[in-house]
Amino acid sequence: MRGWWQDLTDLVLPADCAGCGAPRTALCPRCRATLDGGVARRARPVPEPAGLPVVHAVAPYAAEVRALLLAHKERGALALAGALGVALARAVRAGLAEGVEDAGGLGPGASGLGPGASGLGLGAGGGAGAGPVVPTWREPLLLVPVPSARWAVRARGHDPVRRMALAAARELRRTGTPARVAAVLRQRRAVADQAGLDAPGRLANLAGALEVTAGGAPLLGDGRRVVLVDDLMTTGASLAEATRALRETVVSGVSGANGGRAVYRAITREGREERRIGSEQERTESVHSAPEKAVPNARARMPRAAVIAAPADSLEIIRN
């Protein structure tokens, strides 16, 4: 586990670029440009798992980007969190812009749009070259990190996805999109390490593994806009399972009609990151075996998802 002295060392001592090894810089200009210069695109793995939401990624998972993500996740290169969060925010904005025509939130019949915000609002710094135009929302956008296994967080000494989500939320707020991080998902049972599993194996490993915390359920109603965030998508199994857990909670009626705002006020302390919603005790009850209910207007209730990287062959081709 990382100690305070390791964090201090990262800030004080010169480091080599985590992407390419260039000396005396944690992130060299060329690798930063690789993160900053890519256009966020739709990502669709093949085969595409059932229930996968619309996913946007900013870069192929290769070369310098792969090295940066692994350095942040596995080697605790915390200085990269800010740049990775900015990249993640671009993927979030791309998904919001593409979904402007869909004014529905996760909650039934709720638009989540502010007065007069018909999806044409520009955030701060909007205009030519500022990226996708996103609507102005009445309520803050919720970035929901895909949770890591607790053993993995302990082994790494930090939660890399939540750390990047916090940085992305700060960037979104800086550019005019109200956003908060809501860690409302948790693992309800142990799962195997996904490394080495093929696509069907990953789906089976994660099936029914996630749930929404009791304190997080009310937050998902009231027309909230929800974007699932992760560092990487490979087969899409994690994002599909996270989406199932979110939708199941809303459809089952767990979300209170007017409890969202009270829960929201209680759950965010981003000056010191954010405290986890609900009980910290891991629950181990068995997975529900009942079939998922059919949902009218299911597309309007599907959250979107944003990641930094995805395999190159899953990214849509940009045609001029």
PDB file of C-alpha atoms in Angstrom, residues 53-243:
ATOM      1  CA  PRO A  53     -24.983   1.594 -22.947  1.00  0.00           C
ATOM      2  CA  VAL A  54     -23.695   4.105 -25.471  1.00  0.00           C
ATOM      3  CA  VAL A  55     -19.965   4.356 -24.739  1.00  0.00           C
ATOM      4  CA  HIS A  56     -17.528   7.081 -25.792  1.00  0.00           C
ATOM      5  CA  ALA A  57     -13.741   6.850 -25.604  1.00  0.00           C
ATOM      6  CA  VAL A  58     -11.037   9.374 -26.426  1.00  0.00           C
ATOM      7  CA  ALA A  59      -8.163   7.104 -27.454  1.00  0.00           C
ATOM      8  CA  PRO A  60      -7.256   3.588 -28.558  1.00  0.00           C
ATOM      9  CA  TYR A  61      -5.908   1.377 -25.788  1.00  0.00           C
ATOM     10  CA  ALA A  62      -2.367   1.118 -27.104  1.00  0.00           C
ATOM     11  CA  ALA A  63       1.156   2.484 -26.809  1.00  0.00           C
ATOM     12  CA  GLU A  64       1.470   5.595 -24.621  1.00  0.00           C
ATOM     13  CA  VAL A  65      -2.182   5.681 -23.525  1.00  0.00           C
ATOM     14  CA  ARG A  66      -1.995   2.089 -22.315  1.00  0.00           C
ATOM     15  CA  ALA A  67       1.213   2.876 -20.427  1.00  0.00           C
ATOM     16  CA  LEU A  68      -0.334   5.953 -18.785  1.00  0.00           C
ATOM     17  CA  LEU A  69      -3.421   4.079 -17.618  1.00  0.00           C
ATOM     18  CA  LEU A  70      -1.369   1.210 -16.208  1.00  0.00           C
ATOM     19  CA  ALA A  71       1.022   3.598 -14.448  1.00  0.00           C
ATOM     20  CA  HIS A  72      -1.859   5.404 -12.778  1.00  0.00           C
ATOM     21  CA  LYS A  73      -3.780   2.253 -11.879  1.00  0.00           C
ATOM     22  CA  GLU A  74      -1.107  -0.251 -10.944  1.00  0.00           C
ATOM     23  CA  ARG A  75       1.917   1.842 -10.013  1.00  0.00           C
ATOM     24  CA  GLY A  76       0.153   4.685  -8.230  1.00  0.00           C
ATOM     25  CA  ALA A  77       1.298   7.497 -10.540  1.00  0.00           C
ATOM     26  CA  LEU A  78      -1.181   9.892  -8.950  1.00  0.00           C
ATOM     27  CA  ALA A  79       0.206  12.928 -10.749  1.00  0.00           C
ATOM     28  CA  LEU A  80      -1.499  11.607 -13.898  1.00  0.00           C
ATOM     29  CA  ALA A  81      -5.003  11.780 -12.424  1.00  0.00           C
ATOM     30  CA  GLY A  82      -5.629  15.359 -13.529  1.00  0.00           C
ATOM     31  CA  ALA A  83      -4.716  14.816 -17.182  1.00  0.00           C
ATOM     32  CA  LEU A  84      -6.627  11.526 -17.292  1.00  0.00           C
ATOM     33  CA  GLY A  85      -9.648  13.228 -15.735  1.00  0.00           C
ATOM     34  CA  VAL A  86      -9.606  15.958 -18.383  1.00  0.00           C
ATOM     35  CA  ALA A  87      -9.587  13.279 -21.085  1.00  0.00           C
ATOM     36  CA  LEU A  88     -12.438  11.440 -19.379  1.00  0.00           C
ATOM     37  CA  ALA A  89     -14.455  14.661 -19.223  1.00  0.00           C
ATOM     38  CA  ARG A  90     -14.156  14.969 -23.009  1.00  0.00           C
ATOM     39  CA  ALA A  91     -15.671  11.520 -23.426  1.00  0.00           C
ATOM     40  CA  VAL A  92     -18.490  12.487 -21.050  1.00  0.00           C
ATOM     41  CA  ARG A  93     -19.224  15.665 -23.005  1.00  0.00           C
ATOM     42  CA  ALA A  94     -19.298  13.748 -26.290  1.00  0.00           C
ATOM     43  CA  GLY A  95     -21.914  11.391 -24.905  1.00  0.00           C
ATOM     44  CA  LEU A  96     -24.046  14.236 -23.592  1.00  0.00           C
ATOM     45  CA  ALA A  97     -23.904  16.071 -26.897  1.00  0.00           C
ATOM     46  CA  GLU A  98     -24.904  12.951 -28.831  1.00  0.00           C
ATOM     47  CA  GLY A  99     -27.785  12.386 -26.435  1.00  0.00           C
ATOM     48  CA  VAL A 100     -29.263  15.904 -26.587  1.00  0.00           C
ATOM     49  CA  GLU A 101     -32.274  14.608 -28.510  1.00  0.00           C
ATOM     50  CA  ASP A 102     -32.996  12.233 -25.623  1.00  0.00           C
ATOM     51  CA  ALA A 103     -34.186  14.477 -22.775  1.00  0.00           C
ATOM     52  CA  GLY A 104     -35.131  11.564 -20.515  1.00  0.00           C
ATOM     53  CA  GLY A 105     -33.129  10.762 -17.393  1.00  0.00           C
ATOM     54  CA  LEU A 106     -32.999   7.448 -15.608  1.00  0.00           C
ATOM     55  CA  GLY A 107     -36.228   8.341 -13.862  1.00  0.00           C
ATOM     56  CA  PRO A 108     -39.502   7.836 -15.754  1.00  0.00           C
ATOM     57  CA  GLY A 109     -40.868  10.930 -17.425  1.00  0.00           C
ATOM     58  CA  ALA A 110     -38.283  13.319 -16.060  1.00  0.00           C
ATOM     59  CA  SER A 111     -36.277  15.520 -18.371  1.00  0.00           C
ATOM     60  CA  GLY A 112     -33.693  16.856 -15.951  1.00  0.00           C
ATOM     61  CA  LEU A 113     -33.359  19.975 -18.077  1.00  0.00           C
ATOM     62  CA  GLY A 114     -33.281  23.397 -16.562  1.00  0.00           C
ATOM     63  CA  PRO A 115     -35.764  26.136 -17.491  1.00  0.00           C
ATOM     64  CA  GLY A 116     -35.393  27.054 -21.130  1.00  0.00           C
ATOM     65  CA  ALA A 117     -32.595  24.534 -21.651  1.00  0.00           C
ATOM     66  CA  SER A 118     -33.645  22.788 -24.806  1.00  0.00           C
ATOM     67  CA  GLY A 119     -30.320  21.087 -25.294  1.00  0.00           C
ATOM     68  CA  LEU A 120     -28.728  24.088 -26.964  1.00  0.00           C
ATOM     69  CA  GLY A 121     -26.850  25.581 -23.995  1.00  0.00           C
ATOM     70  CA  LEU A 122     -23.118  26.235 -24.169  1.00  0.00           C
ATOM     71  CA  GLY A 123     -20.910  25.750 -21.148  1.00  0.00           C
ATOM     72  CA  ALA A 124     -18.180  28.148 -20.146  1.00  0.00           C
ATOM     73  CA  GLY A 125     -15.703  28.556 -22.926  1.00  0.00           C
ATOM     74  CA  GLY A 126     -18.226  27.303 -25.482  1.00  0.00           C
ATOM     75  CA  GLY A 127     -17.896  28.204 -29.100  1.00  0.00           C
ATOM     76  CA  ALA A 128     -15.782  27.227 -32.040  1.00  0.00           C
ATOM     77  CA  GLY A 129     -13.213  24.587 -31.180  1.00  0.00           C
ATOM     78  CA  ALA A 130     -14.504  24.157 -27.626  1.00  0.00           C
ATOM     79  CA  GLY A 131     -15.771  20.629 -28.180  1.00  0.00           C
ATOM     80  CA  PRO A 132     -19.308  19.272 -28.278  1.00  0.00           C
ATOM     81  CA  VAL A 133     -22.201  21.520 -27.344  1.00  0.00           C
ATOM     82  CA  VAL A 134     -23.927  20.117 -24.268  1.00  0.00           C
ATOM     83  CA  PRO A 135     -27.251  21.112 -22.727  1.00  0.00           C
ATOM     84  CA  THR A 136     -27.683  23.021 -19.487  1.00  0.00           C
ATOM     85  CA  TRP A 137     -29.071  20.779 -16.743  1.00  0.00           C
ATOM     86  CA  ARG A 138     -31.260  21.655 -13.798  1.00  0.00           C
ATOM     87  CA  GLU A 139     -29.527  19.086 -11.611  1.00  0.00           C
ATOM     88  CA  PRO A 140     -25.816  18.203 -11.544  1.00  0.00           C
ATOM     89  CA  LEU A 141     -24.727  15.387 -13.786  1.00  0.00           C
ATOM     90  CA  LEU A 142     -23.844  12.257 -11.822  1.00  0.00           C
ATOM     91  CA  LEU A 143     -20.622  10.473 -12.711  1.00  0.00           C
ATOM     92  CA  VAL A 144     -20.893   6.927 -11.386  1.00  0.00           C
ATOM     93  CA  PRO A 145     -17.557   5.071 -11.238  1.00  0.00           C
ATOM     94  CA  VAL A 146     -17.540   1.367 -12.057  1.00  0.00           C
ATOM     95  CA  PRO A 147     -16.362  -0.107  -8.727  1.00  0.00           C
ATOM     96  CA  SER A 148     -13.166  -2.083  -8.347  1.00  0.00           C
ATOM     97  CA  ALA A 149     -12.926  -5.123  -6.126  1.00  0.00           C
ATOM     98  CA  ARG A 150     -11.995  -4.164  -2.579  1.00  0.00           C
ATOM     99  CA  TRP A 151      -8.944  -6.407  -2.641  1.00  0.00           C
ATOM    100  CA  ALA A 152      -7.725  -4.559  -5.739  1.00  0.00           C
ATOM    101  CA  VAL A 153      -8.184  -1.152  -4.098  1.00  0.00           C
ATOM    102  CA  ARG A 154      -6.289  -2.354  -1.033  1.00  0.00           C
ATOM    103  CA  ALA A 155      -3.476  -3.785  -3.139  1.00  0.00           C
ATOM    104  CA  ARG A 156      -3.116  -0.614  -5.212  1.00  0.00           C
ATOM    105  CA  GLY A 157      -3.463   1.734  -2.267  1.00  0.00           C
ATOM    106  CA  HIS A 158      -6.006   3.907  -4.085  1.00  0.00           C
ATOM    107  CA  ASP A 159      -9.142   3.749  -6.214  1.00  0.00           C
ATOM    108  CA  PRO A 160      -7.974   4.849  -9.685  1.00  0.00           C
ATOM    109  CA  VAL A 161     -11.392   5.100 -11.341  1.00  0.00           C
ATOM    110  CA  ARG A 162     -12.885   7.195  -8.559  1.00  0.00           C
ATOM    111  CA  ARG A 163      -9.825   9.433  -8.557  1.00  0.00           C
ATOM    112  CA  MET A 164     -10.164  10.038 -12.308  1.00  0.00           C
ATOM    113  CA  ALA A 165     -13.914  10.577 -11.953  1.00  0.00           C
ATOM    114  CA  LEU A 166     -13.298  13.309  -9.394  1.00  0.00           C
ATOM    115  CA  ALA A 167     -10.838  15.003 -11.747  1.00  0.00           C
ATOM    116  CA  ALA A 168     -13.344  14.703 -14.611  1.00  0.00           C
ATOM    117  CA  ALA A 169     -16.105  16.256 -12.499  1.00  0.00           C
ATOM    118  CA  ARG A 170     -13.854  19.202 -11.672  1.00  0.00           C
ATOM    119  CA  GLU A 171     -13.089  19.694 -15.373  1.00  0.00           C
ATOM    120  CA  LEU A 172     -16.772  19.505 -16.311  1.00  0.00           C
ATOM    121  CA  ARG A 173     -17.657  22.125 -13.686  1.00  0.00           C
ATOM    122  CA  ARG A 174     -14.794  24.329 -14.876  1.00  0.00           C
ATOM    123  CA  THR A 175     -16.219  24.276 -18.394  1.00  0.00           C
ATOM    124  CA  GLY A 176     -19.794  24.959 -17.340  1.00  0.00           C
ATOM    125  CA  THR A 177     -21.386  21.538 -16.795  1.00  0.00           C
ATOM    126  CA  PRO A 178     -22.480  20.935 -13.181  1.00  0.00           C
ATOM    127  CA  ALA A 179     -21.215  17.483 -12.229  1.00  0.00           C
ATOM    128  CA  ARG A 180     -20.655  15.402  -9.123  1.00  0.00           C
ATOM    129  CA  VAL A 181     -19.254  11.951  -8.418  1.00  0.00           C
ATOM    130  CA  ALA A 182     -21.667   9.461  -6.879  1.00  0.00           C
ATOM    131  CA  ALA A 183     -20.100   6.147  -5.872  1.00  0.00           C
ATOM    132  CA  VAL A 184     -23.464   4.380  -5.716  1.00  0.00           C
ATOM    133  CA  LEU A 185     -22.315   1.001  -7.042  1.00  0.00           C
ATOM    134  CA  ARG A 186     -20.606  -1.769  -5.119  1.00  0.00           C
ATOM    135  CA  GLN A 187     -19.821  -5.421  -5.559  1.00  0.00           C
ATOM    136  CA  ARG A 188     -22.363  -7.689  -3.898  1.00  0.00           C
ATOM    137  CA  ARG A 189     -20.249 -10.817  -4.244  1.00  0.00           C
ATOM    138  CA  ALA A 190     -16.683 -11.800  -4.954  1.00  0.00           C
ATOM    139  CA  VAL A 191     -15.579 -11.969  -8.580  1.00  0.00           C
ATOM    140  CA  ALA A 192     -12.539 -13.523 -10.204  1.00  0.00           C
ATOM    141  CA  ASP A 193      -9.769 -11.458 -11.752  1.00  0.00           C
ATOM    142  CA  GLN A 194     -10.946 -10.530 -15.247  1.00  0.00           C
ATOM    143  CA  ALA A 195      -7.455 -10.766 -16.732  1.00  0.00           C
ATOM    144  CA  GLY A 196      -7.170 -13.782 -18.971  1.00  0.00           C
ATOM    145  CA  LEU A 197     -10.932 -14.299 -19.358  1.00  0.00           C
ATOM    146  CA  ASP A 198     -12.517 -14.141 -22.790  1.00  0.00           C
ATOM    147  CA  ALA A 199     -15.663 -12.116 -23.494  1.00  0.00           C
ATOM    148  CA  PRO A 200     -18.175 -14.848 -22.462  1.00  0.00           C
ATOM    149  CA  GLY A 201     -16.085 -15.612 -19.384  1.00  0.00           C
ATOM    150  CA  ARG A 202     -16.086 -11.968 -18.302  1.00  0.00           C
ATOM    151  CA  LEU A 203     -19.836 -11.699 -18.745  1.00  0.00           C
ATOM    152  CA  ALA A 204     -20.394 -14.841 -16.658  1.00  0.00           C
ATOM    153  CA  ASN A 205     -17.926 -13.665 -14.016  1.00  0.00           C
ATOM    154  CA  LEU A 206     -19.713 -10.329 -13.535  1.00  0.00           C
ATOM    155  CA  ALA A 207     -23.347 -11.408 -14.020  1.00  0.00           C
ATOM    156  CA  GLY A 208     -25.331 -10.055 -11.082  1.00  0.00           C
ATOM    157  CA  ALA A 209     -22.158  -8.985  -9.267  1.00  0.00           C
ATOM    158  CA  LEU A 210     -23.002  -5.289  -8.783  1.00  0.00           C
ATOM    159  CA  GLU A 211     -25.723  -3.523  -6.861  1.00  0.00           C
ATOM    160  CA  VAL A 212     -26.703   0.003  -5.917  1.00  0.00           C
ATOM    161  CA  THR A 213     -26.146   0.958  -2.299  1.00  0.00           C
ATOM    162  CA  ALA A 214     -29.247   1.598  -0.192  1.00  0.00           C
ATOM    163  CA  GLY A 215     -28.292   5.241   0.281  1.00  0.00           C
ATOM    164  CA  GLY A 216     -27.592   5.675  -3.413  1.00  0.00           C
ATOM    165  CA  ALA A 217     -30.953   4.471  -4.726  1.00  0.00           C
ATOM    166  CA  PRO A 218     -32.900   7.735  -4.160  1.00  0.00           C
ATOM    167  CA  LEU A 219     -30.181   9.691  -5.923  1.00  0.00           C
ATOM    168  CA  LEU A 220     -30.833   7.912  -9.210  1.00  0.00           C
ATOM    169  CA  GLY A 221     -34.401   9.147  -9.518  1.00  0.00           C
ATOM    170  CA  ASP A 222     -35.730  12.668  -9.908  1.00  0.00           C
ATOM    171  CA  GLY A 223     -34.618  12.957 -13.532  1.00  0.00           C
ATOM    172  CA  ARG A 224     -30.906  12.701 -12.828  1.00  0.00           C
ATOM    173  CA  ARG A 225     -28.530  12.376 -15.746  1.00  0.00           C
ATOM    174  CA  VAL A 226     -26.154   9.505 -15.105  1.00  0.00           C
ATOM    175  CA  VAL A 227     -22.895   8.687 -16.878  1.00  0.00           C
ATOM    176  CA  LEU A 228     -20.995   5.550 -15.943  1.00  0.00           C
ATOM    177  CA  VAL A 229     -17.240   6.128 -16.005  1.00  0.00           C
ATOM    178  CA  ASP A 230     -14.281   3.774 -16.183  1.00  0.00           C
ATOM    179  CA  ASP A 231     -10.699   3.992 -17.328  1.00  0.00           C
ATOM    180  CA  LEU A 232     -10.965   1.330 -20.005  1.00  0.00           C
ATOM    181  CA  MET A 233     -13.492  -0.745 -21.911  1.00  0.00           C
ATOM    182  CA  THR A 234     -12.410  -4.039 -23.463  1.00  0.00           C
ATOM    183  CA  THR A 235     -15.341  -6.462 -23.798  1.00  0.00           C
ATOM    184  CA  GLY A 236     -17.960  -4.146 -22.247  1.00  0.00           C
ATOM    185  CA  ALA A 237     -18.877  -6.673 -19.544  1.00  0.00           C
ATOM    186  CA  SER A 238     -18.281  -4.300 -16.626  1.00  0.00           C
ATOM    187  CA  LEU A 239     -20.289  -1.440 -18.145  1.00  0.00           C
ATOM    188  CA  ALA A 240     -23.152  -3.768 -19.122  1.00  0.00           C
ATOM    189  CA  GLU A 241     -23.350  -5.152 -15.581  1.00  0.00           C
ATOM    190  CA  ALA A 242     -23.162  -1.673 -14.044  1.00  0.00           C
ATOM    191  CA  THR A 243     -26.005  -0.537 -16.315  1.00  0.00           C
TER     192      THR A 243
END
